[in-house]
PDB file of C-alpha atoms in Angstrom:
ATOM      1  CA  MET A 838      11.162  -8.409 -49.126  1.00 90.00           C
ATOM      2  CA  ILE A 839       8.953  -5.333 -49.311  1.00 97.00           C
ATOM      3  CA  LEU A 840       6.456  -6.755 -51.835  1.00 98.00           C
ATOM      4  CA  GLU A 841       6.222 -10.275 -50.454  1.00 98.00           C
ATOM      5  CA  GLY A 842       2.801 -11.732 -51.309  1.00 97.00           C
ATOM      6  CA  LYS A 843       1.647  -8.689 -53.291  1.00 98.00           C
ATOM      7  CA  ARG A 844      -0.350  -9.177 -56.477  1.00 98.00           C
ATOM      8  CA  LEU A 845       0.449  -6.465 -58.996  1.00 98.00           C
ATOM      9  CA  LEU A 846      -0.712  -5.405 -62.442  1.00 98.00           C
ATOM     10  CA  ILE A 847       1.977  -3.658 -64.476  1.00 98.00           C
ATOM     11  CA  THR A 848       1.157  -1.878 -67.714  1.00 98.00           C
ATOM     12  CA  GLY A 849       3.553  -0.283 -70.178  1.00 97.00           C
ATOM     13  CA  VAL A 850       6.151  -3.005 -70.661  1.00 97.00           C
ATOM     14  CA  VAL A 851       7.259  -2.926 -74.300  1.00 94.00           C
ATOM     15  CA  THR A 852      10.982  -3.707 -74.225  1.00 95.00           C
ATOM     16  CA  ARG A 853      13.584  -4.455 -71.552  1.00 95.00           C
ATOM     17  CA  ASP A 854      14.449  -0.746 -71.620  1.00 93.00           C
ATOM     18  CA  SER A 855      10.995   0.150 -70.292  1.00 95.00           C
ATOM     19  CA  ILE A 856      10.761   1.622 -66.818  1.00 97.00           C
ATOM     20  CA  ALA A 857       7.815  -0.733 -66.368  1.00 98.00           C
ATOM     21  CA  TRP A 858       9.984  -3.767 -67.193  1.00 98.00           C
ATOM     22  CA  GLU A 859      12.450  -2.770 -64.492  1.00 98.00           C
ATOM     23  CA  VAL A 860       9.543  -2.307 -62.065  1.00 98.00           C
ATOM     24  CA  ALA A 861       8.323  -5.810 -62.896  1.00 98.00           C
ATOM     25  CA  ARG A 862      11.818  -7.245 -62.402  1.00 98.00           C
ATOM     26  CA  GLN A 863      12.337  -5.540 -59.047  1.00 98.00           C
ATOM     27  CA  ALA A 864       8.813  -6.423 -57.932  1.00 98.00           C
ATOM     28  CA  GLN A 865       9.344 -10.108 -58.665  1.00 98.00           C
ATOM     29  CA  GLU A 866      12.667 -10.095 -56.850  1.00 98.00           C
ATOM     30  CA  SER A 867      10.919  -8.393 -53.913  1.00 98.00           C
ATOM     31  CA  GLY A 868       8.363 -11.208 -53.647  1.00 98.00           C
ATOM     32  CA  ALA A 869       5.448  -9.988 -55.769  1.00 98.00           C
ATOM     33  CA  GLU A 870       3.322 -11.944 -58.205  1.00 98.00           C
ATOM     34  CA  VAL A 871       3.002  -9.947 -61.411  1.00 98.00           C
ATOM     35  CA  VAL A 872       0.751  -9.783 -64.465  1.00 98.00           C
ATOM     36  CA  LEU A 873       1.564  -7.557 -67.433  1.00 98.00           C
ATOM     37  CA  THR A 874      -0.571  -6.007 -70.139  1.00 98.00           C
ATOM     38  CA  GLY A 875       0.140  -5.509 -73.824  1.00 97.00           C
ATOM     39  CA  PHE A 876      -1.709  -3.920 -76.703  1.00 93.00           C
ATOM     40  CA  GLY A 877      -2.251  -4.810 -80.335  1.00 92.00           C
ATOM     41  CA  ARG A 878       0.800  -5.585 -82.452  1.00 92.00           C
ATOM     42  CA  ALA A 879       3.112  -4.375 -79.684  1.00 93.00           C
ATOM     43  CA  ARG A 880       1.894  -7.198 -77.459  1.00 96.00           C
ATOM     44  CA  ARG A 881       4.422  -9.544 -79.099  1.00 96.00           C
ATOM     45  CA  MET A 882       7.180  -7.173 -78.012  1.00 96.00           C
ATOM     46  CA  THR A 883       5.763  -7.216 -74.486  1.00 97.00           C
ATOM     47  CA  GLU A 884       5.740 -11.008 -74.481  1.00 97.00           C
ATOM     48  CA  ARG A 885       9.365 -11.144 -75.632  1.00 97.00           C
ATOM     49  CA  ALA A 886      10.377  -8.698 -72.904  1.00 97.00           C
ATOM     50  CA  ALA A 887       8.340 -10.645 -70.348  1.00 98.00           C
ATOM     51  CA  ALA A 888      10.292 -13.786 -71.182  1.00 98.00           C
ATOM     52  CA  ARG A 889      13.430 -12.085 -69.824  1.00 97.00           C
ATOM     53  CA  LEU A 890      11.970 -11.480 -66.371  1.00 98.00           C
ATOM     54  CA  PRO A 891      13.159 -13.630 -63.457  1.00 97.00           C
ATOM     55  CA  HIS A 892       9.840 -15.494 -63.293  1.00 98.00           C
ATOM     56  CA  GLU A 893       7.228 -16.384 -65.889  1.00 97.00           C
ATOM     57  CA  VAL A 894       4.367 -13.907 -66.246  1.00 98.00           C
ATOM     58  CA  ASP A 895       1.133 -13.719 -68.205  1.00 98.00           C
ATOM     59  CA  VAL A 896       0.482 -10.850 -70.611  1.00 98.00           C
ATOM     60  CA  LEU A 897      -3.134  -9.727 -70.908  1.00 98.00           C
ATOM     61  CA  GLU A 898      -4.578  -7.594 -73.711  1.00 98.00           C
ATOM     62  CA  LEU A 899      -5.366  -3.990 -72.782  1.00 98.00           C
ATOM     63  CA  ASP A 900      -6.259  -1.026 -74.920  1.00 98.00           C
ATOM     64  CA  VAL A 901      -6.853   1.375 -72.050  1.00 98.00           C
ATOM     65  CA  ASN A 902      -9.308   3.371 -74.192  1.00 98.00           C
ATOM     66  CA  SER A 903     -11.500   0.302 -74.722  1.00 98.00           C
ATOM     67  CA  ASP A 904     -14.284  -0.338 -72.216  1.00 98.00           C
ATOM     68  CA  ASP A 905     -14.446  -3.942 -73.395  1.00 98.00           C
ATOM     69  CA  ASP A 906     -10.729  -4.479 -72.707  1.00 98.00           C
ATOM     70  CA  LEU A 907     -11.013  -2.906 -69.265  1.00 98.00           C
ATOM     71  CA  SER A 908     -13.973  -5.150 -68.427  1.00 98.00           C
ATOM     72  CA  ALA A 909     -12.160  -8.257 -69.685  1.00 98.00           C
ATOM     73  CA  LEU A 910      -9.038  -7.352 -67.697  1.00 98.00           C
ATOM     74  CA  THR A 911     -11.051  -6.908 -64.516  1.00 98.00           C
ATOM     75  CA  ALA A 912     -12.873 -10.201 -65.086  1.00 98.00           C
ATOM     76  CA  ASP A 913      -9.592 -12.065 -65.628  1.00 98.00           C
ATOM     77  CA  LEU A 914      -7.982 -10.649 -62.480  1.00 98.00           C
ATOM     78  CA  THR A 915     -11.144 -11.347 -60.482  1.00 98.00           C
ATOM     79  CA  GLU A 916     -11.058 -14.999 -61.509  1.00 98.00           C
ATOM     80  CA  ARG A 917      -7.278 -15.217 -61.146  1.00 98.00           C
ATOM     81  CA  TRP A 918      -6.780 -13.524 -57.769  1.00 98.00           C
ATOM     82  CA  GLY A 919     -10.033 -12.025 -56.491  1.00 98.00           C
ATOM     83  CA  THR A 920      -8.048  -9.082 -55.178  1.00 98.00           C
ATOM     84  CA  LEU A 921      -5.344  -6.685 -56.364  1.00 98.00           C
ATOM     85  CA  ASP A 922      -2.669  -5.000 -54.254  1.00 98.00           C
ATOM     86  CA  GLY A 923      -1.266  -2.573 -56.770  1.00 98.00           C
ATOM     87  CA  VAL A 924      -1.217  -1.172 -60.284  1.00 98.00           C
ATOM     88  CA  LEU A 925       1.447   0.601 -62.291  1.00 98.00           C
ATOM     89  CA  HIS A 926      -0.010   2.945 -64.907  1.00 98.00           C
ATOM     90  CA  ALA A 927       2.801   3.411 -67.437  1.00 98.00           C
ATOM     91  CA  ILE A 928       0.652   4.393 -70.396  1.00 97.00           C
ATOM     92  CA  ALA A 929       1.139   7.471 -72.552  1.00 96.00           C
ATOM     93  CA  PHE A 930       0.687   8.333 -76.210  1.00 95.00           C
ATOM     94  CA  ALA A 931       0.541  11.432 -78.382  1.00 95.00           C
ATOM     95  CA  PRO A 932       0.209  11.485 -82.175  1.00 96.00           C
ATOM     96  CA  GLY A 933       3.263  12.719 -84.021  1.00 93.00           C
ATOM     97  CA  ASP A 934       1.656  16.046 -84.851  1.00 96.00           C
ATOM     98  CA  ALA A 935       1.143  16.734 -81.130  1.00 96.00           C
ATOM     99  CA  LEU A 936       4.903  16.723 -80.509  1.00 94.00           C
ATOM    100  CA  GLY A 937       7.944  18.389 -81.975  1.00 91.00           C
ATOM    101  CA  GLY A 938       7.417  22.127 -81.549  1.00 91.00           C
ATOM    102  CA  ALA A 939       4.325  22.828 -83.658  1.00 93.00           C
ATOM    103  CA  PHE A 940       2.141  23.351 -80.590  1.00 97.00           C
ATOM    104  CA  LEU A 941      -0.051  25.997 -82.222  1.00 98.00           C
ATOM    105  CA  GLU A 942      -0.729  23.858 -85.290  1.00 98.00           C
ATOM    106  CA  THR A 943      -1.673  20.622 -83.523  1.00 98.00           C
ATOM    107  CA  PRO A 944      -5.171  19.441 -84.544  1.00 98.00           C
ATOM    108  CA  THR A 945      -7.658  19.333 -81.689  1.00 98.00           C
ATOM    109  CA  THR A 946      -8.265  15.631 -82.302  1.00 98.00           C
ATOM    110  CA  SER A 947      -4.575  14.875 -81.734  1.00 98.00           C
ATOM    111  CA  ALA A 948      -4.472  16.928 -78.533  1.00 98.00           C
ATOM    112  CA  LEU A 949      -7.548  15.112 -77.248  1.00 98.00           C
ATOM    113  CA  THR A 950      -6.050  11.722 -78.105  1.00 98.00           C
ATOM    114  CA  ALA A 951      -2.952  12.576 -76.077  1.00 98.00           C
ATOM    115  CA  PHE A 952      -5.083  13.714 -73.133  1.00 98.00           C
ATOM    116  CA  GLN A 953      -7.407  10.720 -73.198  1.00 98.00           C
ATOM    117  CA  THR A 954      -4.693   8.086 -73.504  1.00 98.00           C
ATOM    118  CA  SER A 955      -2.147   9.665 -71.174  1.00 98.00           C
ATOM    119  CA  ALA A 956      -4.327  11.222 -68.443  1.00 98.00           C
ATOM    120  CA  VAL A 957      -7.967  10.131 -68.496  1.00 98.00           C
ATOM    121  CA  SER A 958      -6.799   6.523 -68.751  1.00 98.00           C
ATOM    122  CA  LEU A 959      -5.512   6.670 -65.169  1.00 98.00           C
ATOM    123  CA  LYS A 960      -9.066   7.256 -63.984  1.00 98.00           C
ATOM    124  CA  CYS A 961     -10.494   4.612 -66.299  1.00 98.00           C
ATOM    125  CA  LEU A 962      -8.024   1.931 -65.232  1.00 98.00           C
ATOM    126  CA  THR A 963      -8.385   2.720 -61.525  1.00 98.00           C
ATOM    127  CA  ALA A 964     -12.180   2.846 -61.628  1.00 98.00           C
ATOM    128  CA  SER A 965     -12.389  -0.458 -63.492  1.00 98.00           C
ATOM    129  CA  LEU A 966     -10.109  -2.233 -61.014  1.00 98.00           C
ATOM    130  CA  LEU A 967     -11.456  -0.539 -57.887  1.00 98.00           C
ATOM    131  CA  PRO A 968     -13.606  -3.521 -56.763  1.00 98.00           C
ATOM    132  CA  LEU A 969     -10.418  -5.611 -56.671  1.00 98.00           C
ATOM    133  CA  LEU A 970      -8.234  -2.904 -55.129  1.00 98.00           C
ATOM    134  CA  GLU A 971     -10.733  -2.465 -52.298  1.00 98.00           C
ATOM    135  CA  GLN A 972     -10.201  -6.108 -51.296  1.00 97.00           C
ATOM    136  CA  ALA A 973      -6.474  -5.721 -50.649  1.00 98.00           C
ATOM    137  CA  ASP A 974      -5.372  -6.361 -47.080  1.00 94.00           C
ATOM    138  CA  GLY A 975      -3.906  -3.189 -45.612  1.00 92.00           C
ATOM    139  CA  GLY A 976      -4.843  -1.057 -48.616  1.00 97.00           C
ATOM    140  CA  ALA A 977      -3.867  -0.954 -52.270  1.00 98.00           C
ATOM    141  CA  SER A 978      -1.690   1.350 -54.348  1.00 98.00           C
ATOM    142  CA  VAL A 979      -2.003   2.894 -57.796  1.00 99.00           C
ATOM    143  CA  VAL A 980       1.190   4.448 -59.189  1.00 99.00           C
ATOM    144  CA  GLY A 981       1.540   6.433 -62.411  1.00 98.00           C
ATOM    145  CA  LEU A 982       4.627   7.522 -64.329  1.00 98.00           C
ATOM    146  CA  ASP A 983       4.919  11.271 -64.832  1.00 97.00           C
ATOM    147  CA  PHE A 984       7.244  13.856 -66.363  1.00 95.00           C
ATOM    148  CA  ASP A 985       7.326  17.194 -64.532  1.00 94.00           C
ATOM    149  CA  ALA A 986       4.378  19.220 -65.833  1.00 96.00           C
ATOM    150  CA  SER A 987       5.005  22.353 -63.767  1.00 95.00           C
ATOM    151  CA  VAL A 988       6.963  23.923 -66.643  1.00 93.00           C
ATOM    152  CA  ALA A 989       6.855  23.962 -70.458  1.00 93.00           C
ATOM    153  CA  TRP A 990       9.471  21.798 -72.181  1.00 90.00           C
ATOM    154  CA  PRO A 991      10.920  22.117 -75.691  1.00 89.00           C
ATOM    155  CA  VAL A 992       9.131  19.862 -78.239  1.00 90.00           C
ATOM    156  CA  TYR A 993       7.072  18.058 -75.542  1.00 92.00           C
ATOM    157  CA  ASP A 994       4.009  20.107 -76.466  1.00 95.00           C
ATOM    158  CA  TRP A 995       0.664  18.352 -75.933  1.00 97.00           C
ATOM    159  CA  MET A 996       2.214  15.449 -74.082  1.00 95.00           C
ATOM    160  CA  GLY A 997       3.290  18.025 -71.510  1.00 96.00           C
ATOM    161  CA  VAL A 998      -0.297  19.247 -71.318  1.00 98.00           C
ATOM    162  CA  ALA A 999      -1.460  15.643 -70.955  1.00 98.00           C
ATOM    163  CA  LYS A1000       1.010  15.107 -68.102  1.00 98.00           C
ATOM    164  CA  ALA A1001      -0.397  18.194 -66.367  1.00 98.00           C
ATOM    165  CA  GLY A1002      -3.794  16.550 -66.716  1.00 98.00           C
ATOM    166  CA  LEU A1003      -2.387  13.302 -65.327  1.00 98.00           C
ATOM    167  CA  GLU A1004      -1.171  15.146 -62.234  1.00 98.00           C
ATOM    168  CA  ALA A1005      -4.617  16.656 -61.678  1.00 98.00           C
ATOM    169  CA  VAL A1006      -6.366  13.323 -62.285  1.00 98.00           C
ATOM    170  CA  SER A1007      -4.125  11.636 -59.708  1.00 98.00           C
ATOM    171  CA  ARG A1008      -5.061  14.178 -57.039  1.00 98.00           C
ATOM    172  CA  TYR A1009      -8.795  13.811 -57.648  1.00 98.00           C
ATOM    173  CA  LEU A1010      -8.468  10.039 -57.681  1.00 98.00           C
ATOM    174  CA  ALA A1011      -6.578  10.173 -54.375  1.00 98.00           C
ATOM    175  CA  ARG A1012      -9.491  12.172 -52.959  1.00 98.00           C
ATOM    176  CA  ASP A1013     -12.167   9.753 -54.137  1.00 98.00           C
ATOM    177  CA  VAL A1014     -10.560   6.338 -53.618  1.00 98.00           C
ATOM    178  CA  GLY A1015      -8.654   7.088 -50.420  1.00 98.00           C
ATOM    179  CA  PRO A1016     -11.707   6.432 -48.224  1.00 98.00           C
ATOM    180  CA  ARG A1017     -11.892   3.029 -49.918  1.00 98.00           C
ATOM    181  CA  GLY A1018      -8.352   2.142 -48.879  1.00 98.00           C
ATOM    182  CA  VAL A1019      -6.574   2.921 -52.150  1.00 98.00           C
ATOM    183  CA  ARG A1020      -3.566   5.227 -52.515  1.00 98.00           C
ATOM    184  CA  VAL A1021      -2.771   7.115 -55.739  1.00 99.00           C
ATOM    185  CA  ASN A1022       0.658   8.609 -56.392  1.00 99.00           C
ATOM    186  CA  LEU A1023       2.898   9.595 -59.299  1.00 98.00           C
ATOM    187  CA  VAL A1024       6.622   9.241 -59.903  1.00 98.00           C
ATOM    188  CA  SER A1025       8.020  12.143 -61.915  1.00 97.00           C
ATOM    189  CA  ALA A1026      11.028  10.592 -63.604  1.00 96.00           C
ATOM    190  CA  GLY A1027      13.982  12.178 -65.287  1.00 94.00           C
ATOM    191  CA  PRO A1028      14.465  11.294 -68.973  1.00 93.00           C
ATOM    192  CA  ILE A1029      15.053   7.586 -69.576  1.00 92.00           C
ATOM    193  CA  GLU A1030      16.079   6.098 -72.923  1.00 85.00           C
ATOM    194  CA  THR A1031      13.003   4.049 -73.716  1.00 74.00           C
ATOM    195  CA  LEU A1032      11.229   3.185 -76.955  1.00 67.00           C
ATOM    196  CA  ALA A1033       8.636   5.860 -76.223  1.00 70.00           C
ATOM    197  CA  ALA A1034      11.300   8.487 -75.556  1.00 65.00           C
ATOM    198  CA  GLY A1035      12.825   7.717 -78.931  1.00 65.00           C
ATOM    199  CA  GLY A1036       9.637   9.004 -80.548  1.00 65.00           C
ATOM    200  CA  ILE A1037      10.022  12.465 -78.994  1.00 67.00           C
ATOM    201  CA  PRO A1038      11.941  14.824 -81.305  1.00 71.00           C
ATOM    202  CA  GLY A1039      14.916  16.350 -79.517  1.00 67.00           C
ATOM    203  CA  PHE A1040      14.886  13.863 -76.643  1.00 69.00           C
ATOM    204  CA  GLU A1041      18.613  13.234 -76.896  1.00 75.00           C
ATOM    205  CA  LYS A1042      19.417  16.922 -76.403  1.00 69.00           C
ATOM    206  CA  LEU A1043      17.127  17.134 -73.372  1.00 71.00           C
ATOM    207  CA  ALA A1044      18.542  13.983 -71.787  1.00 73.00           C
ATOM    208  CA  GLY A1045      22.096  15.035 -72.540  1.00 73.00           C
ATOM    209  CA  SER A1046      21.757  18.316 -70.667  1.00 78.00           C
ATOM    210  CA  TRP A1047      20.053  16.766 -67.636  1.00 87.00           C
ATOM    211  CA  GLY A1048      23.260  15.699 -65.931  1.00 82.00           C
ATOM    212  CA  ASP A1049      24.587  19.262 -66.029  1.00 86.00           C
ATOM    213  CA  THR A1050      21.750  20.499 -63.845  1.00 91.00           C
ATOM    214  CA  ALA A1051      20.864  17.518 -61.637  1.00 93.00           C
ATOM    215  CA  PRO A1052      23.040  17.761 -58.496  1.00 94.00           C
ATOM    216  CA  LEU A1053      23.083  13.971 -58.138  1.00 95.00           C
ATOM    217  CA  GLY A1054      23.828  13.527 -61.809  1.00 92.00           C
ATOM    218  CA  TRP A1055      21.630  11.481 -64.118  1.00 92.00           C
ATOM    219  CA  ASP A1056      22.091   8.327 -66.173  1.00 92.00           C
ATOM    220  CA  SER A1057      19.343   8.236 -68.784  1.00 90.00           C
ATOM    221  CA  SER A1058      20.147   4.599 -69.570  1.00 91.00           C
ATOM    222  CA  ASP A1059      19.385   3.384 -66.034  1.00 95.00           C
ATOM    223  CA  PRO A1060      15.724   3.134 -64.931  1.00 96.00           C
ATOM    224  CA  SER A1061      16.502   1.314 -61.674  1.00 97.00           C
ATOM    225  CA  ALA A1062      16.178   4.327 -59.349  1.00 98.00           C
ATOM    226  CA  VAL A1063      12.786   5.200 -60.824  1.00 98.00           C
ATOM    227  CA  ALA A1064      11.627   1.591 -60.559  1.00 98.00           C
ATOM    228  CA  GLY A1065      12.809   1.367 -56.957  1.00 98.00           C
ATOM    229  CA  THR A1066      10.654   4.329 -55.988  1.00 98.00           C
ATOM    230  CA  VAL A1067       7.668   2.804 -57.772  1.00 98.00           C
ATOM    231  CA  CYS A1068       8.169  -0.411 -55.791  1.00 98.00           C
ATOM    232  CA  TYR A1069       8.300   1.605 -52.576  1.00 98.00           C
ATOM    233  CA  LEU A1070       4.978   3.221 -53.447  1.00 98.00           C
ATOM    234  CA  LEU A1071       3.481  -0.189 -54.244  1.00 98.00           C
ATOM    235  CA  SER A1072       4.609  -1.504 -50.865  1.00 98.00           C
ATOM    236  CA  ASP A1073       3.118  -1.081 -47.407  1.00 98.00           C
ATOM    237  CA  LEU A1074       5.997   1.266 -46.559  1.00 98.00           C
ATOM    238  CA  SER A1075       4.013   3.995 -48.352  1.00 98.00           C
ATOM    239  CA  ARG A1076       0.740   3.262 -46.559  1.00 97.00           C
ATOM    240  CA  GLY A1077       0.452   6.901 -45.388  1.00 98.00           C
ATOM    241  CA  VAL A1078       1.262   8.475 -48.759  1.00 98.00           C
ATOM    242  CA  THR A1079      -1.327   9.526 -51.344  1.00 98.00           C
ATOM    243  CA  GLY A1080      -1.903  12.389 -53.751  1.00 98.00           C
ATOM    244  CA  GLU A1081       1.885  12.794 -53.978  1.00 98.00           C
ATOM    245  CA  ILE A1082       4.286  13.380 -56.871  1.00 98.00           C
ATOM    246  CA  ILE A1083       7.742  12.052 -56.058  1.00 98.00           C
ATOM    247  CA  HIS A1084      10.530  13.355 -58.280  1.00 98.00           C
ATOM    248  CA  VAL A1085      13.184  10.815 -59.199  1.00 98.00           C
ATOM    249  CA  ASP A1086      15.294  13.009 -61.450  1.00 96.00           C
ATOM    250  CA  GLY A1087      18.630  13.497 -59.699  1.00 96.00           C
ATOM    251  CA  GLY A1088      17.304  16.714 -58.168  1.00 96.00           C
ATOM    252  CA  TYR A1089      16.875  18.501 -61.504  1.00 94.00           C
ATOM    253  CA  HIS A1090      13.410  19.835 -60.611  1.00 94.00           C
ATOM    254  CA  ALA A1091      14.776  21.763 -57.605  1.00 95.00           C
ATOM    255  CA  MET A1092      17.546  23.602 -59.436  1.00 93.00           C
ATOM    256  CA  GLY A1093      17.230  27.005 -61.085  1.00 89.00           C
ATOM    257  CA  ALA A1094      20.349  26.727 -63.209  1.00 85.00           C
ATOM    258  CA  PRO A1095      23.013  24.168 -64.142  1.00 85.00           C
ATOM    259  CA  VAL A1096      25.225  23.074 -61.266  1.00 77.00           C
ATOM    260  CA  ALA A1097      28.778  24.350 -61.610  1.00 67.00           C
TER     261      ALA A1097
END
């Protein structure tokens, strides 16, 4: 089992449809010990989803924009394990007025909220946990979930800008934590029908057209391929990989037009 003995922190589990939930499931079945995080009122949803995993897990409070929460999380994991082999950053948020096609009208405060929560948070989470990640035997891995930011998407607006920031943050993190034995990579996933995706106006149209262009096809209801790649990056099989963005999108990103 590729994650045998690994101790992993997984953020972003809200429902069983979450990519992060599928990562947690596959990680447990691959031998990892897992802790989840939840936030505010949604933490109850995380706990209900956690109860459906193969093995019991704890859910810790984490508002990634709160220094106090980050400190408490690090203290808990230090007492619990004393080391950390991997982290999944599956955190993103944009206010409603930062999505939907009114890019030019979005208030600056909303754009900054999207950037802070969806991009800067990768640095904040990694930096807070770095003392634990440095202790991992054979190196540790930080993985973030991405959506291709090399192009502009309909209605994605400032979340797309935030994802571009996430990609840049991941490269600079890879530069700075690599000498300390920590890898940083992103998985750029095709559209998956999650709770968060449901809050993006026009998501259904985007997801529906994906299969016409992706040469491998695409099932937006199945996060397993994305989760499998995340687990690979969390494992020692990826020990030589950092600063990378791996596309798990059926090949959509490489096509210039729909496949006949």
